[in-house]
PDB file of C-alpha atoms in Angstrom:
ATOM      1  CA  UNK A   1     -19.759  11.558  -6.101  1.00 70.00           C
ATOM      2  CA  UNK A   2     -17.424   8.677  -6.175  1.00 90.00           C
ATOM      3  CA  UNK A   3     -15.470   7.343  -8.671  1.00 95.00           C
ATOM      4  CA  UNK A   4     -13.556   3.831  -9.150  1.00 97.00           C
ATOM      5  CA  UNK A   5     -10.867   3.570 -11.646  1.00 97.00           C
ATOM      6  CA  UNK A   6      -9.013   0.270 -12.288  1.00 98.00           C
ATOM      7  CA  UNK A   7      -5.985  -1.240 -14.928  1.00 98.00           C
ATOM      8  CA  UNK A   8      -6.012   1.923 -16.849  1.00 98.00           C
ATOM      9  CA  UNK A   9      -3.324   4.425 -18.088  1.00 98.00           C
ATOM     10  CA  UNK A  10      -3.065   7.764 -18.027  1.00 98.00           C
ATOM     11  CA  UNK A  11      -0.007   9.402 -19.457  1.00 98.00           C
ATOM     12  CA  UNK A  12       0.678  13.198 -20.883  1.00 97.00           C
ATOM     13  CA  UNK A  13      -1.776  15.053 -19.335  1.00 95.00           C
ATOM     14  CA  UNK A  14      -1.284  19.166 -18.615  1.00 93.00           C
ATOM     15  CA  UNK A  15      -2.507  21.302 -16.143  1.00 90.00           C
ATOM     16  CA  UNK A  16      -1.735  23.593 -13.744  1.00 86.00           C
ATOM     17  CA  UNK A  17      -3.768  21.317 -11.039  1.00 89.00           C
ATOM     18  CA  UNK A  18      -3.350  17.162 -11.218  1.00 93.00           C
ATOM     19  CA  UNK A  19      -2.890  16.777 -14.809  1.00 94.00           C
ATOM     20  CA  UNK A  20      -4.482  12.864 -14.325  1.00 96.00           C
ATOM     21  CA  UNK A  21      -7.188  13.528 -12.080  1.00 97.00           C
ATOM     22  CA  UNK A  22      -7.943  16.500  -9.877  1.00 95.00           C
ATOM     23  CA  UNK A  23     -10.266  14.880  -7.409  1.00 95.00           C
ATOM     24  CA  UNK A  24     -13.054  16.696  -4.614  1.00 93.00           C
ATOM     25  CA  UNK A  25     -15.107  14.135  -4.085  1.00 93.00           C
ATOM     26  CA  UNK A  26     -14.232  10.308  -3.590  1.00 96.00           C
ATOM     27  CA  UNK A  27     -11.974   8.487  -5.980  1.00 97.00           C
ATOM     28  CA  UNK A  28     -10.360   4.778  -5.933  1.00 98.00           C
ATOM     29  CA  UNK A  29      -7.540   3.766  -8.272  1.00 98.00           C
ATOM     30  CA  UNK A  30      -6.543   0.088  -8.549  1.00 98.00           C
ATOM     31  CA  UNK A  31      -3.770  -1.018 -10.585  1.00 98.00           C
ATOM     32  CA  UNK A  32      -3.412   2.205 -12.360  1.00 98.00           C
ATOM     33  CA  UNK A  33      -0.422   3.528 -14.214  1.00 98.00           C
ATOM     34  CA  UNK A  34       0.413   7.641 -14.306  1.00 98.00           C
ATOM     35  CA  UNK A  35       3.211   8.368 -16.329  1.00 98.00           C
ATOM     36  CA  UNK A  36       4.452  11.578 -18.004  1.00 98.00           C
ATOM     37  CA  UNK A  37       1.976  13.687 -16.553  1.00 97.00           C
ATOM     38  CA  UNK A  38       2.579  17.515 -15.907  1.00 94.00           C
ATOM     39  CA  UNK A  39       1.334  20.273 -13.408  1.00 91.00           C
ATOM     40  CA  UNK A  40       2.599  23.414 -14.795  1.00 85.00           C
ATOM     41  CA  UNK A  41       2.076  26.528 -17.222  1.00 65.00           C
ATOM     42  CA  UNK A  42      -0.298  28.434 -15.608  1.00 56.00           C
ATOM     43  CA  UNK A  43      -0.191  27.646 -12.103  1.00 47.00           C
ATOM     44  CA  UNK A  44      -3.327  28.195  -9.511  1.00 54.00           C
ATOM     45  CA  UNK A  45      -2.675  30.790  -6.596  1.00 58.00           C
ATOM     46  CA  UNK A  46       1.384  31.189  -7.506  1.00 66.00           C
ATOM     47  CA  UNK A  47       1.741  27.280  -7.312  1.00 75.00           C
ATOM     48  CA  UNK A  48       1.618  24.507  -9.433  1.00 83.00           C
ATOM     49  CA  UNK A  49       0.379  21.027  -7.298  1.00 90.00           C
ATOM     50  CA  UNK A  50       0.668  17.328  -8.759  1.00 93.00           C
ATOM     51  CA  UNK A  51       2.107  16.354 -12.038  1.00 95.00           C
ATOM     52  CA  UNK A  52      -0.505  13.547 -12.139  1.00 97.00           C
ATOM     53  CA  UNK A  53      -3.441  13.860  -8.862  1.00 97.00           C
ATOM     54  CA  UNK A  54      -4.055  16.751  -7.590  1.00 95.00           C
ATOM     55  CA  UNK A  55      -6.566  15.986  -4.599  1.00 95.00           C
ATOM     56  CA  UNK A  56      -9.054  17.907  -1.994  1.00 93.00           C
ATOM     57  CA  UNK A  57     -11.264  14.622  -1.141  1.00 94.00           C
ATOM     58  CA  UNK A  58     -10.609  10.880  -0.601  1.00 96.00           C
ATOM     59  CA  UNK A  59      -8.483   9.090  -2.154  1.00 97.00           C
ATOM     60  CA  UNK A  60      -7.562   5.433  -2.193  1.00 98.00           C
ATOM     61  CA  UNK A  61      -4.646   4.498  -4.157  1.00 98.00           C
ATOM     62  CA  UNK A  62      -3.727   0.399  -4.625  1.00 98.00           C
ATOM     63  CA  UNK A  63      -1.283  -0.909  -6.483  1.00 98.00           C
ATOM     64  CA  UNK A  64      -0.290   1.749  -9.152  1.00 98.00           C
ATOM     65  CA  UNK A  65       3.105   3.237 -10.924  1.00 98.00           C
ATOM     66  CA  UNK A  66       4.146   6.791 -11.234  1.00 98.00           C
ATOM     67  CA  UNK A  67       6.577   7.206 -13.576  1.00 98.00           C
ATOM     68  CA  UNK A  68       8.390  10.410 -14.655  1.00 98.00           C
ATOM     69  CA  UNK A  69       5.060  12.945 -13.718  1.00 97.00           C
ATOM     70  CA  UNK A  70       6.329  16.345 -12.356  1.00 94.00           C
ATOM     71  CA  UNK A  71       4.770  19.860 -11.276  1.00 90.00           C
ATOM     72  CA  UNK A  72       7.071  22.415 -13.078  1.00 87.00           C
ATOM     73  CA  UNK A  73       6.115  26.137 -11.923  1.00 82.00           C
ATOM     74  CA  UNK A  74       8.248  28.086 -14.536  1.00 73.00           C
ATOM     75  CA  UNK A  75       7.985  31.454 -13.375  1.00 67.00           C
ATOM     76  CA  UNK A  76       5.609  31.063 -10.089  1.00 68.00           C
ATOM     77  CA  UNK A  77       6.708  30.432  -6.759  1.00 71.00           C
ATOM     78  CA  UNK A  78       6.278  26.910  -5.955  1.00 79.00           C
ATOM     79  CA  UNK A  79       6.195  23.612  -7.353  1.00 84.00           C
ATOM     80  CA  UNK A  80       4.684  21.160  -5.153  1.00 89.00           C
ATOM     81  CA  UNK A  81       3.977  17.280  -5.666  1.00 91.00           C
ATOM     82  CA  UNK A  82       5.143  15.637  -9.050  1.00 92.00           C
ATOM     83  CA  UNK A  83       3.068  12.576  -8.686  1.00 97.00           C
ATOM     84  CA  UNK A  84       0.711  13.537  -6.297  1.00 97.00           C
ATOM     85  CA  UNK A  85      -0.446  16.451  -4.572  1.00 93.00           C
ATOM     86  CA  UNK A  86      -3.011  16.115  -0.965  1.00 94.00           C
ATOM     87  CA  UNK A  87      -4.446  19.472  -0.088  1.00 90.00           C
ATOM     88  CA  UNK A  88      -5.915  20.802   3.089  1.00 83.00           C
ATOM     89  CA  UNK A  89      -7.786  23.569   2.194  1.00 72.00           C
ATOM     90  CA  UNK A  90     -10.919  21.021   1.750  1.00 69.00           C
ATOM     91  CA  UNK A  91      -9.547  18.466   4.188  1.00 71.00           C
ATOM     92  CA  UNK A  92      -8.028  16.007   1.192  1.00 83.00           C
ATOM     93  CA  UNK A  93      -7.671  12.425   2.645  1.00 94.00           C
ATOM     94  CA  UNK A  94      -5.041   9.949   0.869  1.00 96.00           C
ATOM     95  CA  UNK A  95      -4.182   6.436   1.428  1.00 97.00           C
ATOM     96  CA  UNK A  96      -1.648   4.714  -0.847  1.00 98.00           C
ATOM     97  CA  UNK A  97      -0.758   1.456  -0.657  1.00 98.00           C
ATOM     98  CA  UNK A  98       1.304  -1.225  -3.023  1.00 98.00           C
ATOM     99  CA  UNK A  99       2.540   1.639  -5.130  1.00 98.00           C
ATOM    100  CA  UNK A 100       5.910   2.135  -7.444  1.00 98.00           C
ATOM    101  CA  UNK A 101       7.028   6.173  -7.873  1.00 98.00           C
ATOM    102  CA  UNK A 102      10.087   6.375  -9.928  1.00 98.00           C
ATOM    103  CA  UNK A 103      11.220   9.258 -11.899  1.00 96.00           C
ATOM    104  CA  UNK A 104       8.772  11.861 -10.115  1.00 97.00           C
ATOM    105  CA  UNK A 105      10.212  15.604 -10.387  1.00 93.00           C
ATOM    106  CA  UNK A 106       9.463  18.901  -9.136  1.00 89.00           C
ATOM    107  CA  UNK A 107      11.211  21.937 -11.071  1.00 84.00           C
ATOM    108  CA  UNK A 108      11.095  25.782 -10.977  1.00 75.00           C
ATOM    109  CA  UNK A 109       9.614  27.935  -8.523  1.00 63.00           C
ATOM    110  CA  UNK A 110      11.507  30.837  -7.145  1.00 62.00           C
ATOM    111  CA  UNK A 111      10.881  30.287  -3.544  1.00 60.00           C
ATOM    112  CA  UNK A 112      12.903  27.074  -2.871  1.00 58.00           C
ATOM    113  CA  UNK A 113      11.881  26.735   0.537  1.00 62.00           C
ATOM    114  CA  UNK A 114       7.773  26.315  -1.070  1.00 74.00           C
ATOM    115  CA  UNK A 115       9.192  23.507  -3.520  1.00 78.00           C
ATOM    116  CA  UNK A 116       8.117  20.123  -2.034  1.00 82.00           C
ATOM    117  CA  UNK A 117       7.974  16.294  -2.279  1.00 87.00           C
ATOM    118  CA  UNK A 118       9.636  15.216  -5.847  1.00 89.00           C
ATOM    119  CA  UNK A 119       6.861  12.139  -5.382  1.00 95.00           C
ATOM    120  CA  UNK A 120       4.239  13.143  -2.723  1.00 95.00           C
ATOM    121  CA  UNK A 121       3.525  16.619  -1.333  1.00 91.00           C
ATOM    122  CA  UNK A 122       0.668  16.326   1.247  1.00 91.00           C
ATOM    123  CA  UNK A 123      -1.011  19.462   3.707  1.00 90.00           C
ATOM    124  CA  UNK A 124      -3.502  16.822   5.088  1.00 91.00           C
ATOM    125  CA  UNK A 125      -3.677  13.458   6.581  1.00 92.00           C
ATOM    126  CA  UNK A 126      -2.393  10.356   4.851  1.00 94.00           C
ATOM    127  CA  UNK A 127      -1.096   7.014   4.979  1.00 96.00           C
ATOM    128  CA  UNK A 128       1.773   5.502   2.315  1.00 97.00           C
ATOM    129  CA  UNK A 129       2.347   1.831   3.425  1.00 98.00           C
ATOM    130  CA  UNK A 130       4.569  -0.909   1.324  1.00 98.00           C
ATOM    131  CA  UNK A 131       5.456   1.559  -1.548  1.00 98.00           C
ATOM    132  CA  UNK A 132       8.619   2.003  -3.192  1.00 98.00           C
ATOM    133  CA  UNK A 133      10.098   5.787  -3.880  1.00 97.00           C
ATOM    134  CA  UNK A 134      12.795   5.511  -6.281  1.00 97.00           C
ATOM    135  CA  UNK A 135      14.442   7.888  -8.506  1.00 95.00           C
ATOM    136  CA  UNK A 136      12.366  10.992  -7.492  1.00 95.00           C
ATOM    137  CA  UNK A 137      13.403  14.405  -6.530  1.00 89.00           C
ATOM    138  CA  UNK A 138      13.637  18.354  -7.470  1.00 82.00           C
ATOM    139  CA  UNK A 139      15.878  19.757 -10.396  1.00 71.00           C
ATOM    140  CA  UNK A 140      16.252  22.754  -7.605  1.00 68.00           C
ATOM    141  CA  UNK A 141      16.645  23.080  -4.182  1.00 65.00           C
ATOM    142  CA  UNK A 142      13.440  21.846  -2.010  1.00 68.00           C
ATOM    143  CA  UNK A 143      12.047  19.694   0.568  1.00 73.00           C
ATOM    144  CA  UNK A 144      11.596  15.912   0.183  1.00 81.00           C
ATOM    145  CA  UNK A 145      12.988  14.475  -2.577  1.00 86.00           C
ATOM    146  CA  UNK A 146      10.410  11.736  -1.704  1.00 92.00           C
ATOM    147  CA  UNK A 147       7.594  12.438   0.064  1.00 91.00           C
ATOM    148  CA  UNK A 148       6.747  15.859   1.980  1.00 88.00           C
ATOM    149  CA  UNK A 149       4.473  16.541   4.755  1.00 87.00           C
ATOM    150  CA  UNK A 150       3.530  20.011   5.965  1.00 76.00           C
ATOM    151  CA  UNK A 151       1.023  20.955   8.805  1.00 75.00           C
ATOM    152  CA  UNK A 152      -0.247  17.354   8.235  1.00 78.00           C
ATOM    153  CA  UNK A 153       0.452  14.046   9.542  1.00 85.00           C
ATOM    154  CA  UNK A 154       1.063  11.138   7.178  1.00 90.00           C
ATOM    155  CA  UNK A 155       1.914   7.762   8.140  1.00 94.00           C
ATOM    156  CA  UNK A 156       4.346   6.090   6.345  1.00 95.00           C
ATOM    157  CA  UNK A 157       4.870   2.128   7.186  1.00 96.00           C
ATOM    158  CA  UNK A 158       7.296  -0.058   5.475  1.00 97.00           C
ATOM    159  CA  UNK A 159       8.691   1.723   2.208  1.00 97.00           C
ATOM    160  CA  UNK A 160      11.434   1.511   0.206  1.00 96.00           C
ATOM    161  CA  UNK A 161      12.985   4.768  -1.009  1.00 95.00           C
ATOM    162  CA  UNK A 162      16.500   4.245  -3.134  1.00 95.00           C
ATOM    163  CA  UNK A 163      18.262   7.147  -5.286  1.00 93.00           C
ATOM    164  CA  UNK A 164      15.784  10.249  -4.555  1.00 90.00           C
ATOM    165  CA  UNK A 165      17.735  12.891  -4.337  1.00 84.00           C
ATOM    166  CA  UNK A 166      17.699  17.140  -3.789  1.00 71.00           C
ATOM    167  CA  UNK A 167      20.271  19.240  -5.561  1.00 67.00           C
ATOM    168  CA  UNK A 168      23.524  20.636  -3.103  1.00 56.00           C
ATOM    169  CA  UNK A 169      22.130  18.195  -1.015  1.00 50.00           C
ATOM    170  CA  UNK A 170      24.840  15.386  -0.090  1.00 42.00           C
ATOM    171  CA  UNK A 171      22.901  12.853   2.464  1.00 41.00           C
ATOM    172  CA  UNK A 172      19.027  14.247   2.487  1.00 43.00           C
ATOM    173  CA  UNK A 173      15.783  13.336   3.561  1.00 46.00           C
ATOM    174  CA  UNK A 174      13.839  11.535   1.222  1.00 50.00           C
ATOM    175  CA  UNK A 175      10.904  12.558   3.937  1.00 50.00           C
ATOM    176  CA  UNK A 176      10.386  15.468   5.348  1.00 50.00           C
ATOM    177  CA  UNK A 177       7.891  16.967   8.083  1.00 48.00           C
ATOM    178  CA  UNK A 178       6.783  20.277   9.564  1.00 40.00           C
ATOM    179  CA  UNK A 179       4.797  22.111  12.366  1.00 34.00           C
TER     180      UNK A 179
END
């Protein structure tokens, strides 16, 4: 199934799973705004994964905003991906390009070393080209304030990233990877 959404907002949205759109199958979003969308409350397997996408397919992101979405996992262990969340279980696939995250958090979880990417948390292949990250981060220790990338590659190709930050965390990564 494949979807196509253009010049439309979506703003204050809850779930515990991409409070905007939780995609499997094939979505496209063109000049979209997400703001003040939140992953959170009940959580899905201990975690809660992308304040405002939560996605296990394709998806094809061009020129959209994120503003001020967040995954906030309370009493669970991990909070992962407060604009956007890529999973690998089903081989997700993301490509973002022209896009503006600002104000993207991650909070709660009681294993900080499971809290990732303030903006972006991906566990599957990806490309972010000519996007600007700024503002984002956790409200507790994590990994990337920005963008994080675990058992996955993602690409990222001329971005901006300004003022994302990681609490106790002086001069950080707005990016992060791992094996």
């Amino acid at each position: 199934v494949a979807l196509a959404l253009n010049n439309l907002i979506v703003a204050n949205g809850r779930a515990s799973l991409g409070a905007g759109i939780i995609n499997s199958g094939t979505v496209t979003v063109g000049s979209c705004t997400f703001s003040n969308n939140q992953a959170g409350v009940y959580g899905f397997d201990g975690v809660c994964q992308g304040g405002a996408i939560r996605n296990s397919g394709s998806l094809v992101l061009v020129g959209s905003t994120f503003i001020s979405n967040s995954a906030v996992a309370l009493d669970l262990p991990a909070a992962q991906g407060g604009a956007i969340f890529n999973a690998a279980t089903t081989g997700g696939q993301m490509n973002v390009t022209n896009c503006t995250f600002s104000g993207n958090r991650i909070a709660g979880g009681s294993r900080s070393s499971a809290n990732r990417g303030g903006a972006i948390c991906s566990d599957s292949v990806g490309a972010v080209v000519n996007c600007t990250f700024f503002g984002n981060g956790f409200s507790q220790p994590g990994t990337g304030s920005a963008i994080a990338a675990d058992r996955a590659l993602i690409v990222v190709q001329n971005c901006i990233f300004a003022s994302n930050t990681i609490p106790g965390c002086v001069v950080g990564p707005a990016a992060t990877g791992g094996g």
